[in-house]
Amino acid sequence: MNPAFMSELAVYMMEESSIICLTYNNDGIIIESNKFADALFGQTLKGLPLHEFFIDFGKSATVLLTGNISPEKRLININTHSGLPETYYFRFFNHDNVIMAVGELNNKEVEVLRKSLLDVNRELNNLTRELHKKNAELVKLNDLKNEFLGIAAHDLRNPIGIIMGYSSFLMEELETDLSSEQVEMLKTIQGTSEFMLHLLNQLLDISAIESGKLNLDLQFTDLVELVHRNANLNAVIAARKQIQICVECYEYIPEIKMDVIKIEQVLNNLISNAIKFSLPGTTIKVSTFLGGDYVTVAVIDQGQGIPSVETDKLFKPFQRTSVKSTSGEKSTGLGLSIVRNIILGHQGRIWVESSVGVGTTFYFSLPIKGPVKP
Amino acid sequence: MKTDEIYNAYLASLLAGNRSGCAKMINDLIREKTSIKELYVNLFQSSLYEVGRLWEQNKISVATEHLCTSITESMISLCYPMIFAAEHTGKKAVITCTPGEYHQIGARMVADYFELYGWDGYFLGADTPADELMQYIREKKPDIVALSISVSFNLAKIRGLALKIREEFPDLTIITGGQGFRWGGEKAFENIGNVTVIQSLDELVEKFLVTSNKAL
């Protein structure tokens, strides 16, 4: 071959090519390395032992020992300066006891790897599409469920009202003519009907909220006055269980923009829950305090407390904790979920702190200026 | 929406492999209520055609082309809340690439268009084996089967697949399309019957989606 061309080729191999080109002696010390190899390892390789870079010589170890060099391609795994192991294929040439190694990236392997990555990416995208499709279907099903729930609950309210009305009429008109057993039966009919009506009202609330129909009628309101009123109303029920309700509102609280009926529903739910799960002789405290742009209401009981593992499910619909009411009061499992949605609708926050055997405190905070339109 | 400025900025981000930059632009456009048609046709399709052109001219590597495709697939996913919100018409379509066809993005866009117009667009993806497709058609009983090829070498395969479908489902509407038909190939389906080659997403809408009841 033309010596000038060979010399040009050698310069190209050492200076510009994108293949690894090394020469080393039988002791494994690198005598020369080209620019590409130096760049790949991030340092000049000249004078360094090969084993610092090549972690597995494979068949090439035998080649080195016996000096039986052939231009057959041999696999070598190396550690690059990036820390990732890579596999290269080398051809070895022996020249005056100096071994020359010429290697290149195994494009076939890189191609296979790239194809696999593309397959994985494609699969991931297709699964993402499926997930979105399924989610959209679930949203539609949920809307349908809410619509059904709303219609069913609404249509059931009238018959329940009639049952309640007639049982109440019988109690009033015929009480003296009925045996005590029959009076008990009528009381059971009335009590059960009341609970059913309460459940239906809550189901209507849930279906309206979940359908995005939480329409708030916002007005500036005296929250402290609302707290007092609600505490007084519940004090009658609490007294039956020898439970006392006290209100502690010492700070000046400005009027807050809120939906009065809905916040009253929240207060009523939290206070009546506290009565439901408290033992006779205890006190329920309702307090208000200011903090920044928010006012916070706390309903504190000295009840049984809720195990910490169960507090997460408190605000989810139809979820119940292991804590039982103290006088056999019934619960729909929907109240706190509705309460949470009302507070979130006001762009407020609701949370709970509880300790078993000590009591539970429910907090909710509302922005003083009312919810800001998104 | 589409101005040259937005398009050029998006294309530059795409070619640079800047996934987050592309995502930001697409999310901004979605927030501005840009239509799916504008995003799909004027941005995703146009930019990928340009990527293909650059690849053909040896100006970008196959790796860059793959990266651009991969990013575009992710960008399409950002549009899904808009796509899957449509009221369903009860009609169904099965959309797939032929065996050996690995470019699936065009077919995926077609599947999404079906969804956008209230159809159930079942997308089987790239390189779908013929037997798998036949089984899927038996199960889903679609109103339309859409077959896609992006490289013209797969013309014979798409014809073979159409014949196989026609053999078992004589009345099923088959539509075909994709970049594989760029240089022609419509005649491949002569004598099969009820096979339409669709040249664009607009044609799909016009012929099958807007007037679907009439067309079927």
Short mmCIF file of C-alpha atoms in Angstrom, two decimals, chain A residues 64-364:
data_model
loop_
_atom_site.label_atom_id
_atom_site.label_comp_id
_atom_site.label_asym_id
_atom_site.label_seq_id
_atom_site.Cartn_x
_atom_site.Cartn_y
_atom_site.Cartn_z
CA LEU A 64 -2.39 -11.42 25.78
CA LEU A 65 -0.75 -14.31 27.61
CA THR A 66 0.15 -16.42 24.61
CA GLY A 67 0.83 -13.60 22.24
CA ASN A 68 -1.33 -15.47 19.74
CA ILE A 69 -2.73 -12.44 18.05
CA SER A 70 -5.23 -12.68 15.21
CA PRO A 71 -7.39 -9.99 13.63
CA GLU A 72 -10.52 -11.82 14.81
CA LYS A 73 -13.08 -9.53 16.53
CA ARG A 74 -13.13 -10.00 20.32
CA LEU A 75 -15.53 -8.66 22.88
CA ILE A 76 -14.27 -6.50 25.72
CA ASN A 77 -16.40 -4.96 28.42
CA ILE A 78 -15.07 -1.72 29.76
CA ASN A 79 -15.94 0.85 32.36
CA THR A 80 -16.17 4.28 30.79
CA HIS A 81 -15.61 7.49 32.72
CA SER A 82 -19.42 7.95 32.77
CA GLY A 83 -19.52 4.94 35.08
CA LEU A 84 -21.69 2.91 32.72
CA PRO A 85 -20.28 -0.39 31.50
CA GLU A 86 -20.06 -0.68 27.72
CA THR A 87 -19.15 -3.47 25.36
CA TYR A 88 -16.67 -2.92 22.54
CA TYR A 89 -15.39 -5.24 19.84
CA PHE A 90 -11.64 -5.12 19.21
CA ARG A 91 -9.23 -6.57 16.69
CA PHE A 92 -5.69 -7.16 18.02
CA PHE A 93 -2.50 -6.93 15.98
CA ASN A 94 0.99 -7.88 17.18
CA HIS A 95 3.89 -5.78 16.05
CA ASP A 96 7.37 -6.30 17.64
CA ASN A 97 5.85 -7.38 20.98
CA VAL A 98 3.64 -4.34 21.00
CA ILE A 99 -0.05 -5.13 20.70
CA MET A 100 -2.28 -2.79 18.83
CA ALA A 101 -5.99 -2.83 19.68
CA VAL A 102 -8.51 -1.28 17.31
CA GLY A 103 -12.10 -1.21 18.44
CA GLU A 104 -15.37 0.43 17.62
CA LEU A 105 -18.76 0.85 19.18
CA ASN A 106 -21.00 -2.08 18.48
CA ASN A 107 -23.64 -0.33 16.44
CA LYS A 108 -25.78 -3.43 16.16
CA GLU A 109 -26.18 -3.60 19.94
CA VAL A 110 -26.89 0.11 20.17
CA GLU A 111 -29.51 -0.26 17.46
CA VAL A 112 -31.18 -3.16 19.29
CA LEU A 113 -31.15 -1.14 22.48
CA ARG A 114 -32.62 1.89 20.75
CA LYS A 115 -35.33 -0.22 19.14
CA SER A 116 -36.22 -1.69 22.53
CA LEU A 117 -36.43 1.77 24.04
CA LEU A 118 -38.67 2.91 21.21
CA ASP A 119 -40.89 -0.13 21.70
CA VAL A 120 -41.14 0.58 25.42
CA ASN A 121 -41.92 4.24 24.73
CA ARG A 122 -44.57 3.34 22.17
CA GLU A 123 -46.13 0.86 24.55
CA LEU A 124 -46.11 3.46 27.33
CA ASN A 125 -47.83 6.00 25.09
CA ASN A 126 -50.47 3.50 24.02
CA LEU A 127 -51.12 2.55 27.64
CA THR A 128 -51.37 6.24 28.54
CA ARG A 129 -54.00 6.60 25.80
CA GLU A 130 -55.91 3.61 27.18
CA LEU A 131 -55.71 5.07 30.68
CA HIS A 132 -57.14 8.41 29.53
CA LYS A 133 -59.88 6.62 27.62
CA LYS A 134 -60.81 4.52 30.65
CA ASN A 135 -60.70 7.58 32.91
CA ALA A 136 -63.06 9.46 30.62
CA GLU A 137 -65.42 6.47 30.66
CA LEU A 138 -65.27 6.35 34.46
CA VAL A 139 -66.05 10.07 34.72
CA LYS A 140 -69.09 9.56 32.48
CA LEU A 141 -70.22 6.57 34.55
CA ASN A 142 -69.80 8.58 37.74
CA ASP A 143 -71.93 11.39 36.27
CA LEU A 144 -74.57 8.85 35.38
CA LYS A 145 -74.45 7.43 38.91
CA ASN A 146 -74.90 10.91 40.40
CA GLU A 147 -77.79 11.64 38.09
CA PHE A 148 -79.44 8.35 39.05
CA LEU A 149 -78.75 8.95 42.73
CA GLY A 150 -80.26 12.42 42.53
CA ILE A 151 -83.41 11.22 40.78
CA ALA A 152 -83.84 8.21 43.08
CA ALA A 153 -83.29 10.20 46.26
CA HIS A 154 -85.60 12.99 45.12
CA ASP A 155 -88.41 10.62 44.16
CA LEU A 156 -88.10 8.69 47.42
CA ARG A 157 -88.46 11.75 49.61
CA ASN A 158 -92.20 12.14 49.04
CA PRO A 159 -93.23 8.60 50.07
CA ILE A 160 -90.98 8.82 53.14
CA GLY A 161 -92.60 12.15 54.02
CA ILE A 162 -96.03 10.53 53.80
CA ILE A 163 -94.94 7.65 56.09
CA MET A 164 -93.56 10.15 58.59
CA GLY A 165 -96.70 12.31 58.41
CA TYR A 166 -99.14 9.43 58.93
CA SER A 167 -97.13 7.80 61.73
CA SER A 168 -96.98 11.16 63.49
CA PHE A 169 -100.76 11.59 62.98
CA LEU A 170 -101.43 8.13 64.46
CA MET A 171 -99.19 8.89 67.44
CA GLU A 172 -101.01 12.10 68.21
CA GLU A 173 -104.57 10.99 67.51
CA LEU A 174 -104.55 7.43 68.79
CA GLU A 175 -101.95 7.45 71.52
CA THR A 176 -104.50 6.72 74.27
CA ASP A 177 -106.15 3.89 72.27
CA LEU A 178 -102.89 2.12 71.46
CA SER A 179 -101.05 -0.42 73.55
CA SER A 180 -97.55 0.49 74.67
CA GLU A 181 -96.19 -2.07 72.19
CA GLN A 182 -98.04 -0.38 69.32
CA VAL A 183 -96.76 3.05 70.40
CA GLU A 184 -93.19 1.66 70.33
CA MET A 185 -93.84 0.31 66.84
CA LEU A 186 -95.01 3.73 65.66
CA LYS A 187 -91.99 5.37 67.28
CA THR A 188 -89.73 2.94 65.41
CA ILE A 189 -91.50 3.73 62.12
CA GLN A 190 -91.07 7.43 62.75
CA GLY A 191 -87.43 7.17 63.84
CA THR A 192 -86.51 4.98 60.88
CA SER A 193 -88.34 7.31 58.47
CA GLU A 194 -86.50 10.31 59.87
CA PHE A 195 -83.18 8.54 59.37
CA MET A 196 -84.16 7.58 55.80
CA LEU A 197 -85.12 11.17 55.04
CA HIS A 198 -81.81 12.36 56.47
CA LEU A 199 -79.96 9.78 54.35
CA LEU A 200 -81.87 10.81 51.22
CA ASN A 201 -81.08 14.47 51.83
CA GLN A 202 -77.41 13.63 52.18
CA LEU A 203 -77.47 11.49 49.04
CA LEU A 204 -78.98 14.45 47.19
CA ASP A 205 -76.24 16.68 48.59
CA ILE A 206 -73.52 14.23 47.52
CA SER A 207 -74.92 13.82 44.02
CA ALA A 208 -75.24 17.59 43.62
CA ILE A 209 -71.70 18.19 44.89
CA GLU A 210 -70.17 15.44 42.76
CA SER A 211 -71.97 16.75 39.69
CA GLY A 212 -70.27 20.08 40.31
CA LYS A 213 -73.51 21.73 41.41
CA LEU A 214 -72.30 23.15 44.72
CA ASN A 215 -73.89 26.55 44.20
CA LEU A 216 -72.84 28.90 46.97
CA ASP A 217 -75.01 31.86 47.92
CA LEU A 218 -72.28 34.06 49.36
CA GLN A 219 -73.12 36.82 51.85
CA PHE A 220 -71.15 38.64 54.54
CA THR A 221 -72.12 36.90 57.78
CA ASP A 222 -71.31 37.06 61.49
CA LEU A 223 -69.66 33.67 62.00
CA VAL A 224 -69.53 33.99 65.80
CA GLU A 225 -73.27 34.56 65.96
CA LEU A 226 -73.75 31.50 63.72
CA VAL A 227 -71.57 29.41 66.03
CA HIS A 228 -73.56 30.49 69.10
CA ARG A 229 -76.88 29.76 67.40
CA ASN A 230 -75.79 26.30 66.33
CA ALA A 231 -74.29 25.46 69.70
CA ASN A 232 -77.57 26.48 71.40
CA LEU A 233 -79.62 24.33 69.05
CA ASN A 234 -77.42 21.30 69.70
CA ALA A 235 -77.23 21.97 73.45
CA VAL A 236 -80.76 20.51 73.84
CA ILE A 237 -79.69 17.18 72.29
CA ALA A 238 -76.40 17.23 74.19
CA ALA A 239 -78.20 17.80 77.50
CA ARG A 240 -80.07 14.51 77.03
CA LYS A 241 -76.68 12.78 77.23
CA GLN A 242 -75.45 15.01 80.09
CA ILE A 243 -72.97 16.62 77.70
CA GLN A 244 -72.24 20.33 77.96
CA ILE A 245 -71.47 22.60 75.00
CA CYS A 246 -69.48 25.77 75.58
CA VAL A 247 -68.51 28.41 73.04
CA GLU A 248 -65.22 30.29 73.33
CA CYS A 249 -65.03 33.18 70.86
CA TYR A 250 -62.88 35.88 72.46
CA GLU A 251 -61.29 37.50 69.43
CA TYR A 252 -63.02 40.00 67.21
CA ILE A 253 -63.91 38.20 64.02
CA PRO A 254 -64.98 40.34 61.06
CA GLU A 255 -67.95 39.38 58.94
CA ILE A 256 -67.04 36.64 56.51
CA LYS A 257 -68.31 36.05 52.99
CA MET A 258 -69.92 32.61 53.07
CA ASP A 259 -72.99 30.56 52.25
CA VAL A 260 -74.79 30.74 55.62
CA ILE A 261 -76.97 27.67 55.17
CA LYS A 262 -74.07 25.52 54.06
CA ILE A 263 -71.70 26.66 56.84
CA GLU A 264 -74.52 26.06 59.31
CA GLN A 265 -74.75 22.54 57.88
CA VAL A 266 -71.00 22.14 58.52
CA LEU A 267 -71.26 23.40 62.12
CA ASN A 268 -74.29 21.26 62.81
CA ASN A 269 -72.59 18.17 61.43
CA LEU A 270 -69.39 18.65 63.43
CA ILE A 271 -71.17 19.48 66.71
CA SER A 272 -73.74 16.69 66.39
CA ASN A 273 -70.94 14.23 65.55
CA ALA A 274 -69.11 15.33 68.70
CA ILE A 275 -72.29 14.68 70.74
CA LYS A 276 -72.78 11.31 69.01
CA PHE A 277 -69.33 10.02 69.94
CA SER A 278 -68.90 11.63 73.40
CA LEU A 279 -69.63 10.03 76.75
CA PRO A 280 -71.97 11.55 79.37
CA GLY A 281 -70.37 14.06 81.70
CA THR A 282 -67.98 15.45 79.10
CA THR A 283 -67.78 18.91 77.51
CA ILE A 284 -67.70 19.95 73.87
CA LYS A 285 -65.95 23.22 73.18
CA VAL A 286 -66.46 25.31 70.05
CA SER A 287 -63.96 28.10 69.50
CA THR A 288 -63.05 30.58 66.78
CA PHE A 289 -59.76 32.34 66.16
CA LEU A 290 -58.11 34.48 63.50
CA GLY A 291 -54.95 33.63 61.64
CA GLY A 292 -53.80 35.74 58.70
CA ASP A 293 -56.52 36.00 56.08
CA TYR A 294 -58.42 33.06 57.54
CA VAL A 295 -60.71 32.44 60.42
CA THR A 296 -60.64 28.99 62.00
CA VAL A 297 -63.36 27.16 63.88
CA ALA A 298 -62.47 24.26 66.19
CA VAL A 299 -64.95 21.71 67.56
CA ILE A 300 -63.19 19.98 70.45
CA ASP A 301 -64.62 16.95 72.22
CA GLN A 302 -63.46 14.77 75.10
CA GLY A 303 -64.72 11.66 73.35
CA GLN A 304 -63.18 8.33 72.51
CA GLY A 305 -60.73 9.61 69.89
CA ILE A 306 -60.08 8.09 66.49
CA PRO A 307 -57.13 5.75 65.81
CA SER A 308 -54.61 7.60 63.60
CA VAL A 309 -54.74 4.90 60.89
CA GLU A 310 -58.42 5.65 60.40
CA THR A 311 -58.37 9.44 60.18
CA ASP A 312 -57.56 9.35 56.44
CA LYS A 313 -60.87 7.79 55.52
CA LEU A 314 -62.97 10.14 57.67
CA PHE A 315 -63.80 12.52 54.82
CA LYS A 316 -64.51 9.85 52.20
CA PRO A 317 -68.16 8.95 51.48
CA PHE A 318 -69.58 5.78 53.05
CA GLN A 319 -66.44 5.22 55.12
CA ARG A 320 -66.83 4.48 58.79
CA THR A 321 -64.26 4.20 61.55
CA SER A 322 -64.16 1.60 64.30
CA VAL A 323 -65.41 4.22 66.81
CA LYS A 324 -69.02 3.61 67.85
CA SER A 325 -71.60 6.21 68.87
CA THR A 326 -72.18 6.24 72.62
CA SER A 327 -76.01 5.96 72.58
CA GLY A 328 -76.55 3.88 69.46
CA GLU A 329 -77.09 6.92 67.20
CA LYS A 330 -77.10 6.07 63.50
CA SER A 331 -74.77 7.50 60.91
CA THR A 332 -75.06 7.67 57.10
CA GLY A 333 -71.31 7.84 56.48
CA LEU A 334 -71.85 10.83 54.19
CA GLY A 335 -71.83 13.83 56.54
CA LEU A 336 -68.10 14.54 56.71
CA SER A 337 -67.69 14.05 52.97
CA ILE A 338 -70.36 16.70 52.37
CA VAL A 339 -68.78 18.96 54.98
CA ARG A 340 -65.38 18.66 53.34
CA ASN A 341 -66.80 19.56 49.92
CA ILE A 342 -68.63 22.58 51.33
CA ILE A 343 -65.42 23.86 52.94
CA LEU A 344 -63.38 23.19 49.79
CA GLY A 345 -66.08 25.02 47.81
CA HIS A 346 -65.37 28.05 50.01
CA GLN A 347 -61.64 27.58 49.25
CA GLY A 348 -61.13 26.75 52.89
CA ARG A 349 -59.45 23.85 54.64
CA ILE A 350 -60.66 21.13 57.00
CA TRP A 351 -58.61 18.79 59.13
CA VAL A 352 -58.71 16.66 62.23
CA GLU A 353 -56.50 15.97 65.22
CA SER A 354 -57.33 13.06 67.44
CA SER A 355 -55.92 11.04 70.27
CA VAL A 356 -57.49 7.78 71.43
CA GLY A 357 -58.90 8.15 74.95
CA VAL A 358 -58.35 11.92 74.97
CA GLY A 359 -60.65 13.32 72.31
CA THR A 360 -60.95 14.71 68.81
CA THR A 361 -60.75 18.21 67.38
CA PHE A 362 -62.15 19.07 63.97
CA TYR A 363 -60.90 22.33 62.49
CA PHE A 364 -62.07 24.23 59.47
#
